[in-house]
PDB file of C-alpha atoms in Angstrom:
ATOM      1  CA  MET A1213     221.240 299.596 157.007  1.00 49.00           C
ATOM      2  CA  ASN A1214     221.110 300.381 153.290  1.00 46.00           C
ATOM      3  CA  ASP A1215     223.555 299.577 150.449  1.00 49.00           C
ATOM      4  CA  ASN A1216     225.394 302.857 150.947  1.00 50.00           C
ATOM      5  CA  ASN A1217     226.296 301.804 154.492  1.00 53.00           C
ATOM      6  CA  ILE A1218     228.000 298.573 153.421  1.00 56.00           C
ATOM      7  CA  SER A1219     231.146 300.526 152.641  1.00 57.00           C
ATOM      8  CA  LYS A1220     231.216 301.746 156.263  1.00 54.00           C
ATOM      9  CA  ILE A1221     231.380 298.214 157.710  1.00 62.00           C
ATOM     10  CA  ASP A1222     234.573 296.234 158.147  1.00 74.00           C
ATOM     11  CA  LEU A1223     235.096 292.836 159.719  1.00 78.00           C
ATOM     12  CA  ASN A1224     236.354 294.253 163.028  1.00 81.00           C
ATOM     13  CA  LEU A1225     233.191 296.332 163.384  1.00 86.00           C
ATOM     14  CA  LEU A1226     231.040 293.233 163.023  1.00 88.00           C
ATOM     15  CA  LYS A1227     233.245 291.297 165.449  1.00 88.00           C
ATOM     16  CA  SER A1228     232.932 294.164 167.916  1.00 90.00           C
ATOM     17  CA  LEU A1229     229.149 294.099 167.564  1.00 90.00           C
ATOM     18  CA  ARG A1230     229.135 290.397 168.363  1.00 88.00           C
ATOM     19  CA  ALA A1231     231.338 291.026 171.407  1.00 89.00           C
ATOM     20  CA  LEU A1232     228.939 293.734 172.600  1.00 91.00           C
ATOM     21  CA  LEU A1233     225.962 291.409 172.116  1.00 90.00           C
ATOM     22  CA  ASP A1234     227.734 288.620 174.008  1.00 88.00           C
ATOM     23  CA  GLU A1235     229.037 290.733 176.885  1.00 90.00           C
ATOM     24  CA  ARG A1236     226.429 293.547 177.025  1.00 91.00           C
ATOM     25  CA  HIS A1237     229.066 295.722 178.611  1.00 92.00           C
ATOM     26  CA  VAL A1238     231.502 298.111 176.910  1.00 91.00           C
ATOM     27  CA  GLY A1239     234.414 297.292 179.215  1.00 91.00           C
ATOM     28  CA  ARG A1240     234.059 293.512 178.911  1.00 91.00           C
ATOM     29  CA  ALA A1241     233.566 293.729 175.144  1.00 91.00           C
ATOM     30  CA  ALA A1242     236.715 295.864 174.924  1.00 91.00           C
ATOM     31  CA  ALA A1243     238.689 293.266 176.879  1.00 90.00           C
ATOM     32  CA  LYS A1244     237.346 290.507 174.632  1.00 86.00           C
ATOM     33  CA  MET A1245     238.472 292.421 171.532  1.00 87.00           C
ATOM     34  CA  ASN A1246     241.766 293.414 173.174  1.00 88.00           C
ATOM     35  CA  VAL A1247     241.125 297.159 172.745  1.00 89.00           C
ATOM     36  CA  SER A1248     240.673 300.045 175.152  1.00 91.00           C
ATOM     37  CA  GLN A1249     237.258 300.941 176.568  1.00 91.00           C
ATOM     38  CA  SER A1250     237.333 304.308 174.798  1.00 92.00           C
ATOM     39  CA  ALA A1251     238.085 302.566 171.486  1.00 91.00           C
ATOM     40  CA  MET A1252     235.091 300.266 172.014  1.00 91.00           C
ATOM     41  CA  SER A1253     232.880 303.261 172.821  1.00 93.00           C
ATOM     42  CA  HIS A1254     234.023 304.876 169.570  1.00 92.00           C
ATOM     43  CA  THR A1255     233.273 301.627 167.729  1.00 91.00           C
ATOM     44  CA  LEU A1256     229.765 301.572 169.196  1.00 92.00           C
ATOM     45  CA  THR A1257     229.209 305.088 167.873  1.00 92.00           C
ATOM     46  CA  ARG A1258     230.288 303.951 164.387  1.00 89.00           C
ATOM     47  CA  LEU A1259     228.008 300.921 164.585  1.00 90.00           C
ATOM     48  CA  ARG A1260     225.026 303.072 165.552  1.00 91.00           C
ATOM     49  CA  ALA A1261     225.649 305.307 162.565  1.00 88.00           C
ATOM     50  CA  ALA A1262     226.117 302.397 160.161  1.00 86.00           C
ATOM     51  CA  PHE A1263     222.975 300.558 161.284  1.00 88.00           C
ATOM     52  CA  ASP A1264     220.938 303.703 161.921  1.00 89.00           C
ATOM     53  CA  ASP A1265     219.811 302.289 165.272  1.00 91.00           C
ATOM     54  CA  PRO A1266     220.871 302.871 168.897  1.00 93.00           C
ATOM     55  CA  LEU A1267     221.641 299.098 169.106  1.00 93.00           C
ATOM     56  CA  PHE A1268     222.098 299.289 172.919  1.00 93.00           C
ATOM     57  CA  ILE A1269     220.507 301.216 175.777  1.00 92.00           C
ATOM     58  CA  ARG A1270     222.636 301.827 178.874  1.00 91.00           C
ATOM     59  CA  ASN A1271     221.331 300.494 182.177  1.00 89.00           C
ATOM     60  CA  ALA A1272     222.701 299.858 185.655  1.00 85.00           C
ATOM     61  CA  LYS A1273     224.298 296.557 184.610  1.00 84.00           C
ATOM     62  CA  GLY A1274     225.791 297.755 181.340  1.00 88.00           C
ATOM     63  CA  LEU A1275     224.043 297.578 177.977  1.00 92.00           C
ATOM     64  CA  GLU A1276     220.620 296.295 176.969  1.00 92.00           C
ATOM     65  CA  PRO A1277     220.271 295.431 173.233  1.00 91.00           C
ATOM     66  CA  THR A1278     217.453 297.020 171.279  1.00 92.00           C
ATOM     67  CA  ASN A1279     214.952 294.758 169.540  1.00 91.00           C
ATOM     68  CA  TYR A1280     216.705 295.501 166.272  1.00 91.00           C
ATOM     69  CA  ALA A1281     220.080 294.409 167.667  1.00 88.00           C
ATOM     70  CA  LEU A1282     218.574 291.177 169.024  1.00 88.00           C
ATOM     71  CA  ASP A1283     216.985 290.470 165.638  1.00 86.00           C
ATOM     72  CA  GLN A1284     220.400 290.743 163.961  1.00 85.00           C
ATOM     73  CA  SER A1285     222.227 288.584 166.514  1.00 84.00           C
ATOM     74  CA  ASP A1286     221.704 285.182 164.867  1.00 79.00           C
ATOM     75  CA  LYS A1287     222.426 286.576 161.398  1.00 80.00           C
ATOM     76  CA  LEU A1288     225.630 288.116 162.683  1.00 85.00           C
ATOM     77  CA  ARG A1289     226.849 284.852 164.201  1.00 79.00           C
ATOM     78  CA  PHE A1290     226.125 283.003 160.965  1.00 77.00           C
ATOM     79  CA  ILE A1291     227.896 285.597 158.793  1.00 80.00           C
ATOM     80  CA  LEU A1292     231.013 285.689 160.971  1.00 80.00           C
ATOM     81  CA  ASP A1293     231.176 281.898 161.191  1.00 74.00           C
ATOM     82  CA  GLU A1294     230.924 281.676 157.403  1.00 72.00           C
ATOM     83  CA  ILE A1295     233.656 284.279 156.947  1.00 75.00           C
ATOM     84  CA  GLU A1296     235.880 282.356 159.357  1.00 71.00           C
ATOM     85  CA  THR A1297     235.607 279.232 157.183  1.00 66.00           C
ATOM     86  CA  LEU A1298     237.047 281.215 154.230  1.00 67.00           C
ATOM     87  CA  PHE A1299     240.339 281.501 156.099  1.00 64.00           C
ATOM     88  CA  THR A1300     240.428 277.978 157.527  1.00 59.00           C
ATOM     89  CA  PRO A1301     243.771 276.369 156.647  1.00 56.00           C
ATOM     90  CA  LYS A1302     243.661 273.641 154.009  1.00 60.00           C
ATOM     91  CA  SER A1303     245.368 271.234 156.368  1.00 69.00           C
ATOM     92  CA  LEU A1304     245.107 270.766 160.111  1.00 77.00           C
ATOM     93  CA  ASP A1305     248.020 270.658 162.505  1.00 86.00           C
ATOM     94  CA  LEU A1306     246.276 268.622 165.169  1.00 90.00           C
ATOM     95  CA  SER A1307     249.219 268.802 167.563  1.00 90.00           C
ATOM     96  CA  THR A1308     248.837 272.576 167.913  1.00 91.00           C
ATOM     97  CA  THR A1309     245.160 273.172 167.094  1.00 89.00           C
ATOM     98  CA  GLN A1310     243.314 274.790 170.006  1.00 90.00           C
ATOM     99  CA  ARG A1311     239.537 274.700 170.314  1.00 91.00           C
ATOM    100  CA  ARG A1312     236.788 274.408 172.865  1.00 93.00           C
ATOM    101  CA  PHE A1313     234.304 271.881 171.513  1.00 95.00           C
ATOM    102  CA  ARG A1314     230.859 272.178 173.085  1.00 95.00           C
ATOM    103  CA  ILE A1315     228.566 269.113 173.110  1.00 96.00           C
ATOM    104  CA  HIS A1316     225.170 268.492 174.683  1.00 96.00           C
ATOM    105  CA  THR A1317     224.401 264.801 175.199  1.00 95.00           C
ATOM    106  CA  HIS A1318     223.015 262.133 177.577  1.00 91.00           C
ATOM    107  CA  ASP A1319     225.048 261.000 180.562  1.00 90.00           C
ATOM    108  CA  PHE A1320     224.952 257.316 179.561  1.00 91.00           C
ATOM    109  CA  LEU A1321     226.469 258.170 176.165  1.00 94.00           C
ATOM    110  CA  VAL A1322     229.413 259.839 177.892  1.00 93.00           C
ATOM    111  CA  ALA A1323     230.010 256.702 179.946  1.00 89.00           C
ATOM    112  CA  SER A1324     229.451 254.230 177.103  1.00 91.00           C
ATOM    113  CA  TYR A1325     231.020 255.996 174.118  1.00 94.00           C
ATOM    114  CA  LEU A1326     232.143 259.605 174.408  1.00 95.00           C
ATOM    115  CA  SER A1327     234.757 259.033 177.103  1.00 94.00           C
ATOM    116  CA  ARG A1328     236.589 256.798 174.628  1.00 94.00           C
ATOM    117  CA  ALA A1329     236.040 259.243 171.779  1.00 96.00           C
ATOM    118  CA  ILE A1330     237.524 262.100 173.804  1.00 96.00           C
ATOM    119  CA  GLU A1331     240.528 259.972 174.725  1.00 96.00           C
ATOM    120  CA  ALA A1332     241.112 259.081 171.056  1.00 95.00           C
ATOM    121  CA  ILE A1333     240.720 262.695 169.930  1.00 96.00           C
ATOM    122  CA  ASN A1334     243.028 264.108 172.597  1.00 96.00           C
ATOM    123  CA  THR A1335     245.703 261.552 171.725  1.00 95.00           C
ATOM    124  CA  GLU A1336     246.064 263.269 168.345  1.00 94.00           C
ATOM    125  CA  ALA A1337     244.795 266.747 169.242  1.00 95.00           C
ATOM    126  CA  PRO A1338     245.748 267.387 172.881  1.00 95.00           C
ATOM    127  CA  HIS A1339     244.639 271.040 172.856  1.00 94.00           C
ATOM    128  CA  ILE A1340     241.001 270.385 171.977  1.00 94.00           C
ATOM    129  CA  VAL A1341     239.068 270.957 175.196  1.00 95.00           C
ATOM    130  CA  PHE A1342     235.602 269.419 175.408  1.00 95.00           C
ATOM    131  CA  ASP A1343     232.737 271.144 177.203  1.00 95.00           C
ATOM    132  CA  LEU A1344     230.058 268.520 177.930  1.00 95.00           C
ATOM    133  CA  LYS A1345     226.604 269.352 179.251  1.00 93.00           C
ATOM    134  CA  MET A1346     223.416 267.352 179.514  1.00 91.00           C
ATOM    135  CA  LEU A1347     220.901 267.631 176.698  1.00 89.00           C
ATOM    136  CA  ASP A1348     217.953 269.842 177.684  1.00 87.00           C
ATOM    137  CA  SER A1349     215.110 271.853 176.190  1.00 84.00           C
ATOM    138  CA  ASN A1350     217.450 274.736 175.284  1.00 89.00           C
ATOM    139  CA  SER A1351     220.027 272.639 173.428  1.00 91.00           C
ATOM    140  CA  TYR A1352     218.525 273.091 169.962  1.00 90.00           C
ATOM    141  CA  SER A1353     218.256 276.877 170.230  1.00 89.00           C
ATOM    142  CA  LYS A1354     221.878 277.006 171.459  1.00 90.00           C
ATOM    143  CA  LEU A1355     222.975 274.945 168.476  1.00 90.00           C
ATOM    144  CA  ASP A1356     221.050 277.287 166.230  1.00 87.00           C
ATOM    145  CA  ASN A1357     222.577 280.493 167.619  1.00 85.00           C
ATOM    146  CA  GLY A1358     226.169 279.247 167.708  1.00 86.00           C
ATOM    147  CA  GLU A1359     226.571 278.542 171.441  1.00 88.00           C
ATOM    148  CA  LEU A1360     226.956 274.820 170.769  1.00 92.00           C
ATOM    149  CA  ASP A1361     228.991 272.708 168.337  1.00 94.00           C
ATOM    150  CA  MET A1362     227.103 269.422 168.380  1.00 96.00           C
ATOM    151  CA  ILE A1363     224.275 267.446 169.966  1.00 96.00           C
ATOM    152  CA  ILE A1364     224.550 263.688 170.458  1.00 96.00           C
ATOM    153  CA  GLY A1365     221.416 261.970 171.663  1.00 91.00           C
ATOM    154  CA  SER A1366     218.069 260.366 170.951  1.00 85.00           C
ATOM    155  CA  GLY A1367     214.864 262.032 169.860  1.00 73.00           C
ATOM    156  CA  ILE A1368     216.687 264.541 167.660  1.00 73.00           C
ATOM    157  CA  LYS A1369     214.395 267.247 166.325  1.00 70.00           C
ATOM    158  CA  ALA A1370     214.333 267.997 162.606  1.00 68.00           C
ATOM    159  CA  ASN A1371     215.416 271.463 161.498  1.00 77.00           C
ATOM    160  CA  PRO A1372     216.396 272.534 157.977  1.00 77.00           C
ATOM    161  CA  ARG A1373     219.577 274.112 159.344  1.00 81.00           C
ATOM    162  CA  PHE A1374     220.584 270.970 161.255  1.00 90.00           C
ATOM    163  CA  ILE A1375     222.458 268.049 159.715  1.00 91.00           C
ATOM    164  CA  GLN A1376     221.966 264.625 161.298  1.00 91.00           C
ATOM    165  CA  LYS A1377     223.827 261.315 161.236  1.00 93.00           C
ATOM    166  CA  ARG A1378     222.781 258.043 162.811  1.00 93.00           C
ATOM    167  CA  LEU A1379     225.502 256.728 165.103  1.00 94.00           C
ATOM    168  CA  ILE A1380     223.966 253.581 166.584  1.00 93.00           C
ATOM    169  CA  ASN A1381     220.711 251.845 167.477  1.00 93.00           C
ATOM    170  CA  GLU A1382     220.507 250.942 171.173  1.00 92.00           C
ATOM    171  CA  GLU A1383     218.267 248.094 172.290  1.00 94.00           C
ATOM    172  CA  LEU A1384     216.253 248.692 175.464  1.00 94.00           C
ATOM    173  CA  VAL A1385     216.707 245.955 178.071  1.00 96.00           C
ATOM    174  CA  SER A1386     215.656 245.263 181.658  1.00 96.00           C
ATOM    175  CA  LEU A1387     218.056 245.564 184.582  1.00 97.00           C
ATOM    176  CA  VAL A1388     217.414 244.294 188.112  1.00 97.00           C
ATOM    177  CA  ASP A1389     219.233 243.201 191.254  1.00 97.00           C
ATOM    178  CA  ASN A1390     220.664 239.694 190.796  1.00 96.00           C
ATOM    179  CA  GLN A1391     218.477 238.401 193.660  1.00 96.00           C
ATOM    180  CA  HIS A1392     215.259 240.006 192.428  1.00 97.00           C
ATOM    181  CA  PRO A1393     212.288 237.597 192.818  1.00 96.00           C
ATOM    182  CA  ILE A1394     211.044 238.441 189.310  1.00 96.00           C
ATOM    183  CA  LEU A1395     213.909 236.345 187.907  1.00 96.00           C
ATOM    184  CA  GLU A1396     211.926 233.236 188.938  1.00 94.00           C
ATOM    185  CA  ASN A1397     208.949 234.293 186.801  1.00 93.00           C
ATOM    186  CA  TRP A1398     210.139 236.506 183.969  1.00 94.00           C
ATOM    187  CA  SER A1399     207.048 237.748 182.129  1.00 93.00           C
ATOM    188  CA  SER A1400     205.228 240.903 181.128  1.00 92.00           C
ATOM    189  CA  ASP A1401     202.655 240.489 183.917  1.00 92.00           C
ATOM    190  CA  ALA A1402     205.412 240.050 186.500  1.00 93.00           C
ATOM    191  CA  LEU A1403     207.353 243.027 185.237  1.00 94.00           C
ATOM    192  CA  PHE A1404     204.296 245.253 185.697  1.00 93.00           C
ATOM    193  CA  SER A1405     203.755 243.984 189.236  1.00 93.00           C
ATOM    194  CA  TYR A1406     206.979 245.520 190.594  1.00 95.00           C
ATOM    195  CA  PRO A1407     207.961 249.204 190.905  1.00 96.00           C
ATOM    196  CA  HIS A1408     210.056 250.756 188.140  1.00 95.00           C
ATOM    197  CA  ILE A1409     212.669 253.485 188.031  1.00 95.00           C
ATOM    198  CA  LYS A1410     211.550 256.064 185.483  1.00 91.00           C
ATOM    199  CA  SER A1411     213.407 258.915 183.815  1.00 85.00           C
ATOM    200  CA  SER A1412     211.878 262.220 184.901  1.00 81.00           C
ATOM    201  CA  LEU A1413     212.745 263.597 181.438  1.00 74.00           C
ATOM    202  CA  ILE A1414     210.278 261.327 179.612  1.00 75.00           C
ATOM    203  CA  ASP A1415     206.529 261.938 179.583  1.00 68.00           C
ATOM    204  CA  ASP A1416     204.163 258.949 179.674  1.00 65.00           C
ATOM    205  CA  LYS A1417     203.091 259.714 176.099  1.00 66.00           C
ATOM    206  CA  ASP A1418     206.696 259.156 174.949  1.00 72.00           C
ATOM    207  CA  ASP A1419     207.534 256.238 177.254  1.00 85.00           C
ATOM    208  CA  PRO A1420     207.399 252.934 175.322  1.00 88.00           C
ATOM    209  CA  VAL A1421     207.005 250.820 178.491  1.00 91.00           C
ATOM    210  CA  THR A1422     203.999 252.809 179.706  1.00 89.00           C
ATOM    211  CA  LEU A1423     202.472 252.788 176.211  1.00 89.00           C
ATOM    212  CA  TYR A1424     202.881 249.007 175.919  1.00 90.00           C
ATOM    213  CA  GLY A1425     201.189 248.398 179.283  1.00 89.00           C
ATOM    214  CA  GLU A1426     198.244 250.594 178.341  1.00 89.00           C
ATOM    215  CA  LYS A1427     197.893 248.934 174.942  1.00 89.00           C
ATOM    216  CA  GLU A1428     197.922 245.391 176.395  1.00 88.00           C
ATOM    217  CA  GLY A1429     195.599 246.234 179.284  1.00 89.00           C
ATOM    218  CA  LEU A1430     198.222 245.393 181.926  1.00 88.00           C
ATOM    219  CA  PRO A1431     197.960 246.755 185.490  1.00 86.00           C
ATOM    220  CA  PRO A1432     198.932 250.439 185.835  1.00 88.00           C
ATOM    221  CA  ARG A1433     202.694 250.798 185.843  1.00 89.00           C
ATOM    222  CA  GLN A1434     204.142 251.322 189.325  1.00 92.00           C
ATOM    223  CA  ILE A1435     206.774 254.037 189.559  1.00 93.00           C
ATOM    224  CA  GLY A1436     208.952 253.566 192.626  1.00 94.00           C
ATOM    225  CA  LEU A1437     211.455 256.292 191.817  1.00 93.00           C
ATOM    226  CA  TYR A1438     211.994 259.142 189.367  1.00 93.00           C
ATOM    227  CA  VAL A1439     215.525 260.146 188.392  1.00 91.00           C
ATOM    228  CA  GLU A1440     216.904 262.443 185.714  1.00 85.00           C
ATOM    229  CA  SER A1441     220.173 260.593 185.168  1.00 85.00           C
ATOM    230  CA  LEU A1442     220.331 257.102 183.672  1.00 89.00           C
ATOM    231  CA  ASN A1443     223.711 256.546 185.328  1.00 89.00           C
ATOM    232  CA  LEU A1444     222.110 257.085 188.747  1.00 91.00           C
ATOM    233  CA  GLN A1445     219.742 254.208 188.110  1.00 93.00           C
ATOM    234  CA  LEU A1446     222.647 251.754 188.285  1.00 94.00           C
ATOM    235  CA  THR A1447     223.465 252.779 191.852  1.00 94.00           C
ATOM    236  CA  LEU A1448     219.841 252.548 192.985  1.00 95.00           C
ATOM    237  CA  LEU A1449     219.063 249.016 191.793  1.00 96.00           C
ATOM    238  CA  PRO A1450     221.292 246.857 194.044  1.00 96.00           C
ATOM    239  CA  HIS A1451     219.409 245.213 196.971  1.00 95.00           C
ATOM    240  CA  SER A1452     216.089 246.654 195.769  1.00 96.00           C
ATOM    241  CA  ARG A1453     212.978 245.361 194.018  1.00 96.00           C
ATOM    242  CA  LEU A1454     213.115 248.176 191.493  1.00 97.00           C
ATOM    243  CA  ILE A1455     213.221 247.475 187.755  1.00 96.00           C
ATOM    244  CA  ALA A1456     214.958 249.706 185.203  1.00 96.00           C
ATOM    245  CA  ILE A1457     214.462 249.702 181.431  1.00 95.00           C
ATOM    246  CA  LEU A1458     217.708 251.046 179.987  1.00 94.00           C
ATOM    247  CA  PRO A1459     219.793 251.191 176.803  1.00 93.00           C
ATOM    248  CA  GLU A1460     221.864 248.027 176.517  1.00 94.00           C
ATOM    249  CA  SER A1461     225.238 249.803 176.698  1.00 92.00           C
ATOM    250  CA  ILE A1462     224.601 251.234 180.159  1.00 93.00           C
ATOM    251  CA  ALA A1463     222.892 248.031 181.330  1.00 95.00           C
ATOM    252  CA  LYS A1464     226.155 246.189 180.554  1.00 94.00           C
ATOM    253  CA  GLN A1465     227.959 248.667 182.791  1.00 92.00           C
ATOM    254  CA  GLY A1466     225.464 247.827 185.514  1.00 94.00           C
ATOM    255  CA  GLN A1467     226.382 244.163 185.128  1.00 94.00           C
ATOM    256  CA  ARG A1468     230.121 244.844 185.286  1.00 93.00           C
ATOM    257  CA  CYS A1469     230.189 247.430 188.063  1.00 93.00           C
ATOM    258  CA  PHE A1470     227.290 246.443 190.325  1.00 95.00           C
ATOM    259  CA  GLY A1471     226.684 242.758 189.592  1.00 96.00           C
ATOM    260  CA  LEU A1472     223.177 243.481 188.292  1.00 97.00           C
ATOM    261  CA  LYS A1473     221.206 241.108 186.082  1.00 97.00           C
ATOM    262  CA  MET A1474     220.405 242.186 182.525  1.00 97.00           C
ATOM    263  CA  LYS A1475     217.458 240.538 180.798  1.00 96.00           C
ATOM    264  CA  LYS A1476     215.798 240.981 177.448  1.00 96.00           C
ATOM    265  CA  CYS A1477     212.420 242.645 177.924  1.00 94.00           C
ATOM    266  CA  PRO A1478     209.565 240.105 177.885  1.00 93.00           C
ATOM    267  CA  PHE A1479     207.706 242.291 175.394  1.00 91.00           C
ATOM    268  CA  PRO A1480     208.816 244.140 172.240  1.00 91.00           C
ATOM    269  CA  LEU A1481     210.196 247.666 172.593  1.00 91.00           C
ATOM    270  CA  PRO A1482     211.440 249.998 169.848  1.00 90.00           C
ATOM    271  CA  SER A1483     215.180 250.510 169.670  1.00 90.00           C
ATOM    272  CA  LEU A1484     216.685 253.857 170.645  1.00 89.00           C
ATOM    273  CA  THR A1485     218.341 255.615 167.708  1.00 92.00           C
ATOM    274  CA  ILE A1486     221.334 257.721 168.710  1.00 94.00           C
ATOM    275  CA  LYS A1487     222.259 260.524 166.322  1.00 94.00           C
ATOM    276  CA  SER A1488     224.760 263.320 166.082  1.00 95.00           C
ATOM    277  CA  VAL A1489     223.438 266.668 164.896  1.00 94.00           C
ATOM    278  CA  TRP A1490     225.212 269.874 163.958  1.00 94.00           C
ATOM    279  CA  HIS A1491     224.403 273.192 162.294  1.00 91.00           C
ATOM    280  CA  GLU A1492     225.002 273.588 158.586  1.00 88.00           C
ATOM    281  CA  ARG A1493     227.469 276.400 159.342  1.00 86.00           C
ATOM    282  CA  HIS A1494     229.873 273.779 160.716  1.00 88.00           C
ATOM    283  CA  HIS A1495     229.416 271.197 157.988  1.00 88.00           C
ATOM    284  CA  ASN A1496     232.566 272.104 156.035  1.00 84.00           C
ATOM    285  CA  ASP A1497     234.680 273.105 159.024  1.00 87.00           C
ATOM    286  CA  GLN A1498     237.716 270.799 158.804  1.00 88.00           C
ATOM    287  CA  LEU A1499     238.254 270.396 162.521  1.00 92.00           C
ATOM    288  CA  HIS A1500     234.552 269.907 163.185  1.00 94.00           C
ATOM    289  CA  LYS A1501     234.416 267.208 160.502  1.00 93.00           C
ATOM    290  CA  TRP A1502     237.496 265.486 161.946  1.00 94.00           C
ATOM    291  CA  VAL A1503     235.912 265.386 165.422  1.00 95.00           C
ATOM    292  CA  ARG A1504     232.623 264.101 163.970  1.00 95.00           C
ATOM    293  CA  ASP A1505     234.428 261.298 162.144  1.00 94.00           C
ATOM    294  CA  LYS A1506     236.314 260.292 165.297  1.00 95.00           C
ATOM    295  CA  VAL A1507     233.076 260.145 167.304  1.00 96.00           C
ATOM    296  CA  ASP A1508     231.372 258.157 164.553  1.00 95.00           C
ATOM    297  CA  ASN A1509     234.246 255.628 164.477  1.00 93.00           C
ATOM    298  CA  ILE A1510     234.059 255.080 168.236  1.00 94.00           C
ATOM    299  CA  PHE A1511     230.331 254.313 168.049  1.00 92.00           C
ATOM    300  CA  LYS A1512     230.843 251.909 165.135  1.00 89.00           C
ATOM    301  CA  ASN A1513     233.819 250.152 166.718  1.00 86.00           C
ATOM    302  CA  THR A1514     232.038 249.842 170.068  1.00 78.00           C
ATOM    303  CA  GLN A1515     229.027 248.256 168.397  1.00 61.00           C
ATOM    304  CA  HIS A1516     231.276 245.814 166.516  1.00 48.00           C
ATOM    305  CA  THR A1517     233.143 244.886 169.696  1.00 52.00           C
ATOM    306  CA  ASP A1518     229.950 244.377 171.705  1.00 54.00           C
ATOM    307  CA  ASN A1519     228.497 242.149 168.988  1.00 50.00           C
ATOM    308  CA  ASN A1520     231.475 239.833 169.352  1.00 42.00           C
ATOM    309  CA  ILE A1521     231.315 239.465 173.148  1.00 37.00           C
TER     310      ILE A1521
END
């Protein structure tokens, strides 16, 4: 598209292009834009002329974007999000504000912190609907392309377009059944002589317990069970000889709910830094900032409360 074509583009055309890229079907894109299918077909013709590219090829399922259209997708999302911030009201009416807020995080953070944050947010803004999913390898690309509002977790990856904030440092502690024989001889050697529950999401090269054992020449670490969810570990420890190394906040839940025994690790482990991360496009969004501040306050207040137990 050259400078002469800028005059042919209006905001609705760009919004229609985003709808077509999202839906990849003329009928569904038309419904999303609340226009007729023939109107959307006419809009697609105008878009092809303005961009001097077919943009989409018809197939049995609907529309397949051209390489050019795919290349413009992220730019388009960014431009439309930036334009939307120009018309954001100066003040928020939280009682009527409607929004779906999409977060990828760890399950233990939902149980330990985010459940309270959501309750506090919905008390003031009852029409904000949270969409929570577990953090995975696609989370960062989804944040980058606008499919996600925020990531809350550990091991946050640096990216110039991402803004980060430390929420809390979690100590790693040991959790066992309250009748576990290791409690009679709590030591590093003993800990490595019993089977452990290990997160299937963490490689040995990133696992501080495995790295410590290798460094100190301790016996090879025994893995009795692999699980993806940290919350599941709490239900698997009772009446077993398994040992879990978990963030302190979820270990305390294991004490309260399952009568498990929490112990400080007999060897030093690095703390787990929990951060929130969002795209720069959302940095000045008033509602986004309000939600971020509420989440931050819950983490701070929880840490203060726990320190006074």
